[in-house]
Amino acid sequence: MLDHCPGAANLRTPTLTVRKCPQCGEEVEVFSSDVAVTCSRCGFVVYNDMESCIRWCRHAKECLGAETYGKLTRGKKP
Ligand SMILES: [Zn+2]
């Protein structure tokens, strides 16, 4: 019934992405539902690009549900 943006679909069904820490090159496992993951080697905080979806998608709150939306936006200024 409802259409969801691709970004929200990824957040509803978390996928694992391996990213490289920009500081030390360590591989960091980032789930699509995570906002940020701390590098296990150097402690650098690797941010999840998926977070950007909720910044521009006006349907994000409806797509994700208030709980997930609140979790991803908690403590952030618009
Ligand atoms: Zn690192």
Coordinates of N, CA, C and O and ligand atoms in Angstrom, one line a residue:
M1 N 0.8 -1.2 0.0 CA 0.0 0.0 0.0 C 0.9 1.3 0.0 O 0.8 2.0 -0.9
L2 N 1.7 1.4 1.0 CA 2.5 2.6 1.1 C 3.8 2.4 0.3 O 4.4 1.3 0.3
D3 N 4.2 3.5 -0.3 CA 5.5 3.5 -0.9 C 6.6 3.9 0.0 O 6.4 4.9 0.8
H4 N 7.7 3.2 0.0 CA 8.8 3.6 0.8 C 10.0 4.0 0.0 O 10.3 3.3 -1.0
C5 N 10.7 4.9 0.5 CA 12.0 5.3 -0.3 C 13.0 4.2 0.0 O 13.0 3.5 0.9
P6 N 13.9 4.0 -1.0 CA 14.9 2.9 -0.9 C 15.7 3.0 0.4 O 16.1 2.0 1.0
G7 N 16.0 4.2 0.9 CA 16.8 4.4 2.1 C 16.1 3.8 3.3 O 16.7 3.2 4.1
A8 N 14.8 4.1 3.4 CA 14.0 3.6 4.5 C 13.9 2.1 4.5 O 13.9 1.5 5.5
A9 N 13.8 1.5 3.3 CA 13.8 0.1 3.2 C 15.0 -0.6 3.7 O 15.0 -1.6 4.4
N10 N 16.1 0.1 3.5 CA 17.4 -0.4 4.0 C 17.4 -0.3 5.6 O 18.0 -1.1 6.2
L11 N 16.8 0.7 6.1 CA 16.8 0.9 7.5 C 15.9 -0.1 8.2 O 16.1 -0.6 9.3
R12 N 14.8 -0.5 7.5 CA 13.9 -1.4 8.1 C 14.5 -2.8 8.1 O 14.2 -3.7 8.9
T13 N 15.2 -3.1 7.0 CA 15.9 -4.4 7.0 C 17.4 -4.2 6.9 O 18.0 -4.0 5.8
P14 N 18.0 -4.1 8.1 CA 19.4 -3.7 8.2 C 20.3 -4.6 7.3 O 20.2 -5.8 7.3
T15 N 21.2 -4.0 6.6 CA 22.2 -4.7 5.8 C 23.6 -4.3 6.4 O 23.8 -3.2 6.9
L16 N 24.5 -5.3 6.2 CA 25.8 -5.0 6.7 C 26.8 -4.5 5.6 O 26.8 -5.1 4.5
T17 N 27.4 -3.5 5.9 CA 28.4 -2.9 4.9 C 29.7 -2.8 5.6 O 29.8 -2.4 6.7
V18 N 30.8 -3.2 4.9 CA 32.1 -3.1 5.4 C 32.7 -1.8 4.9 O 32.9 -1.7 3.6
R19 N 33.1 -0.9 5.7 CA 33.7 0.3 5.3 C 35.1 0.4 5.9 O 35.4 -0.2 6.9
K20 N 35.9 1.2 5.3 CA 37.2 1.4 5.8 C 37.3 2.7 6.6 O 36.8 3.7 6.3
C21 N 37.9 2.5 7.8 CA 38.2 3.6 8.7 C 39.1 4.6 7.9 O 40.1 4.3 7.5
P22 N 38.6 5.9 7.8 CA 39.4 6.9 7.1 C 40.7 7.3 7.8 O 41.6 7.9 7.2
Q23 N 40.8 6.9 9.0 CA 41.9 7.3 9.8 C 43.0 6.2 9.8 O 44.2 6.5 9.7
C24 N 42.7 5.0 10.0 CA 43.7 3.9 10.1 C 43.5 2.8 9.1 O 44.4 2.0 8.9
G25 N 42.4 2.8 8.3 CA 42.3 1.8 7.3 C 41.7 0.5 7.7 O 41.5 -0.4 7.0
E26 N 41.4 0.4 9.0 CA 40.8 -0.8 9.6 C 39.4 -1.0 9.0 O 38.7 0.0 8.7
E27 N 39.0 -2.2 8.7 CA 37.7 -2.5 8.2 C 36.7 -2.4 9.4 O 36.8 -3.0 10.4
V28 N 35.6 -1.6 9.1 CA 34.6 -1.4 10.1 C 33.3 -1.9 9.6 O 32.8 -1.5 8.5
E29 N 32.6 -2.7 10.4 CA 31.3 -3.3 9.9 C 30.2 -2.3 10.4 O 30.0 -2.0 11.5
V30 N 29.5 -1.8 9.4 CA 28.4 -0.8 9.7 C 27.1 -1.4 9.2 O 26.9 -1.7 8.0
F31 N 26.2 -1.6 10.1 CA 24.8 -1.9 9.7 C 24.1 -0.7 9.3 O 24.3 0.4 9.8
S32 N 23.2 -0.9 8.3 CA 22.4 0.2 7.7 C 21.6 0.9 8.8 O 21.1 2.0 8.6
S33 N 21.3 0.2 9.9 CA 20.5 0.7 10.9 C 21.3 1.5 12.0 O 20.8 2.2 12.8
D34 N 22.6 1.4 11.8 CA 23.5 2.1 12.8 C 23.7 3.5 12.3 O 23.9 3.8 11.1
V35 N 23.7 4.5 13.2 CA 24.0 5.9 12.8 C 25.5 6.0 12.7 O 26.0 6.7 11.7
A36 N 26.3 5.5 13.6 CA 27.7 5.6 13.6 C 28.3 4.4 14.3 O 27.8 3.8 15.2
V37 N 29.5 4.0 13.8 CA 30.2 2.9 14.5 C 31.6 3.3 14.8 O 32.3 4.0 14.0
T38 N 32.1 3.0 16.0 CA 33.4 3.3 16.4 C 34.4 2.3 15.9 O 34.2 1.1 16.1
C39 N 35.5 2.7 15.3 CA 36.5 1.9 14.8 C 37.2 1.1 16.0 O 37.5 1.7 17.0
S40 N 37.3 -0.2 15.8 CA 37.8 -1.0 16.9 C 39.3 -0.8 17.1 O 39.8 -1.2 18.2
R41 N 39.9 -0.3 16.2 CA 41.4 -0.2 16.3 C 41.8 1.2 16.8 O 42.6 1.3 17.8
C42 N 41.3 2.3 16.2 CA 41.7 3.6 16.6 C 40.7 4.4 17.3 O 41.0 5.5 17.9
G43 N 39.4 4.0 17.3 CA 38.4 4.7 18.0 C 37.7 5.8 17.2 O 36.9 6.5 17.6
F44 N 38.1 5.9 15.9 CA 37.5 6.9 15.0 C 36.1 6.5 14.8 O 35.7 5.4 14.6
V45 N 35.2 7.5 14.8 CA 33.8 7.3 14.6 C 33.4 7.4 13.1 O 33.6 8.4 12.5
V46 N 33.0 6.2 12.5 CA 32.7 6.2 11.1 C 31.1 6.3 11.0 O 30.4 5.6 11.6
Y47 N 30.7 7.4 10.3 CA 29.3 7.6 10.2 C 28.7 6.9 9.0 O 29.3 6.7 8.0
N48 N 27.4 6.5 9.2 CA 26.7 5.8 8.2 C 26.1 6.8 7.2 O 25.3 7.6 7.6
D49 N 26.3 6.6 6.0 CA 25.8 7.4 4.9 C 24.3 7.4 4.9 O 23.6 8.3 4.5
M50 N 23.7 6.2 5.3 CA 22.3 6.1 5.2 C 21.6 7.1 6.1 O 20.4 7.5 5.8
E51 N 22.3 7.6 7.0 CA 21.7 8.6 7.9 C 21.2 9.8 7.1 O 20.2 10.5 7.4
S52 N 21.9 10.1 6.0 CA 21.5 11.3 5.2 C 20.1 11.2 4.6 O 19.5 12.2 4.4
C53 N 19.6 10.0 4.4 CA 18.3 9.8 3.9 C 17.2 10.5 4.7 O 16.4 11.2 4.2
I54 N 17.3 10.4 6.0 CA 16.3 11.0 6.9 C 16.4 12.5 6.9 O 15.5 13.2 7.4
R55 N 17.5 13.0 6.4 CA 17.7 14.4 6.5 C 16.9 15.1 5.3 O 16.4 16.2 5.5
W56 N 16.9 14.4 4.2 CA 16.2 15.1 3.0 C 14.9 14.5 2.7 O 14.0 15.1 2.0
C57 N 14.6 13.3 3.2 CA 13.3 12.6 2.8 C 12.2 13.0 3.8 O 12.3 12.7 5.0
R58 N 11.3 13.7 3.3 CA 10.2 14.2 4.2 C 9.3 13.1 4.6 O 8.4 13.4 5.5
H59 N 9.4 12.0 4.0 CA 8.5 10.9 4.4 C 9.3 9.9 5.4 O 8.7 8.9 5.8
A60 N 10.5 10.3 5.8 CA 11.3 9.5 6.6 C 10.6 9.0 7.9 O 10.7 7.8 8.2
K61 N 10.0 9.9 8.6 CA 9.4 9.6 9.8 C 8.3 8.5 9.7 O 8.1 7.6 10.5
E62 N 7.5 8.7 8.6 CA 6.4 7.7 8.3 C 7.0 6.4 7.9 O 6.5 5.3 8.2
C63 N 8.0 6.5 7.0 CA 8.6 5.3 6.5 C 9.3 4.4 7.6 O 9.1 3.2 7.7
L64 N 10.0 5.1 8.5 CA 10.8 4.4 9.5 C 10.0 4.1 10.7 O 10.3 3.1 11.5
G65 N 9.0 4.9 11.0 CA 8.3 4.8 12.3 C 9.0 5.7 13.3 O 10.2 6.0 13.2
A66 N 8.2 6.2 14.2 CA 8.7 7.2 15.1 C 9.9 6.7 15.9 O 10.8 7.5 16.2
E67 N 9.9 5.5 16.3 CA 10.9 4.9 17.1 C 12.3 5.0 16.5 O 13.3 5.5 17.0
T68 N 12.3 4.4 15.2 CA 13.6 4.4 14.5 C 14.0 5.8 14.1 O 15.2 6.2 14.2
Y69 N 13.1 6.6 13.7 CA 13.4 8.0 13.3 C 14.0 8.8 14.5 O 15.0 9.5 14.4
G70 N 13.3 8.6 15.7 CA 13.8 9.3 16.8 C 15.2 8.8 17.2 O 16.1 9.6 17.7
K71 N 15.5 7.5 17.0 CA 16.8 7.0 17.4 C 17.9 7.6 16.5 O 19.0 7.9 16.9
L72 N 17.5 7.7 15.2 CA 18.5 8.2 14.3 C 18.7 9.7 14.4 O 19.7 10.2 14.0
T73 N 17.7 10.4 14.9 CA 17.8 11.9 14.9 C 18.1 12.4 16.3 O 18.2 13.6 16.5
R74 N 18.1 11.5 17.3 CA 18.3 11.9 18.7 C 19.6 12.7 18.9 O 20.6 12.3 18.4
G75 N 19.4 13.8 19.5 CA 20.6 14.6 19.9 C 21.2 15.4 18.8 O 22.2 15.9 18.9
K76 N 20.5 15.4 17.6 CA 21.0 16.2 16.5 C 20.2 17.4 16.3 O 19.0 17.4 16.4
K77 N 20.9 18.4 15.8 CA 20.2 19.6 15.5 C 19.8 19.6 14.0 O 20.5 19.0 13.2
P78 N 18.6 20.1 13.6 CA 18.2 20.0 12.2 C 19.0 20.9 11.3 O 19.7 21.8 11.8
Ligands
ZN1 ZN 40.4 3.4 12.7

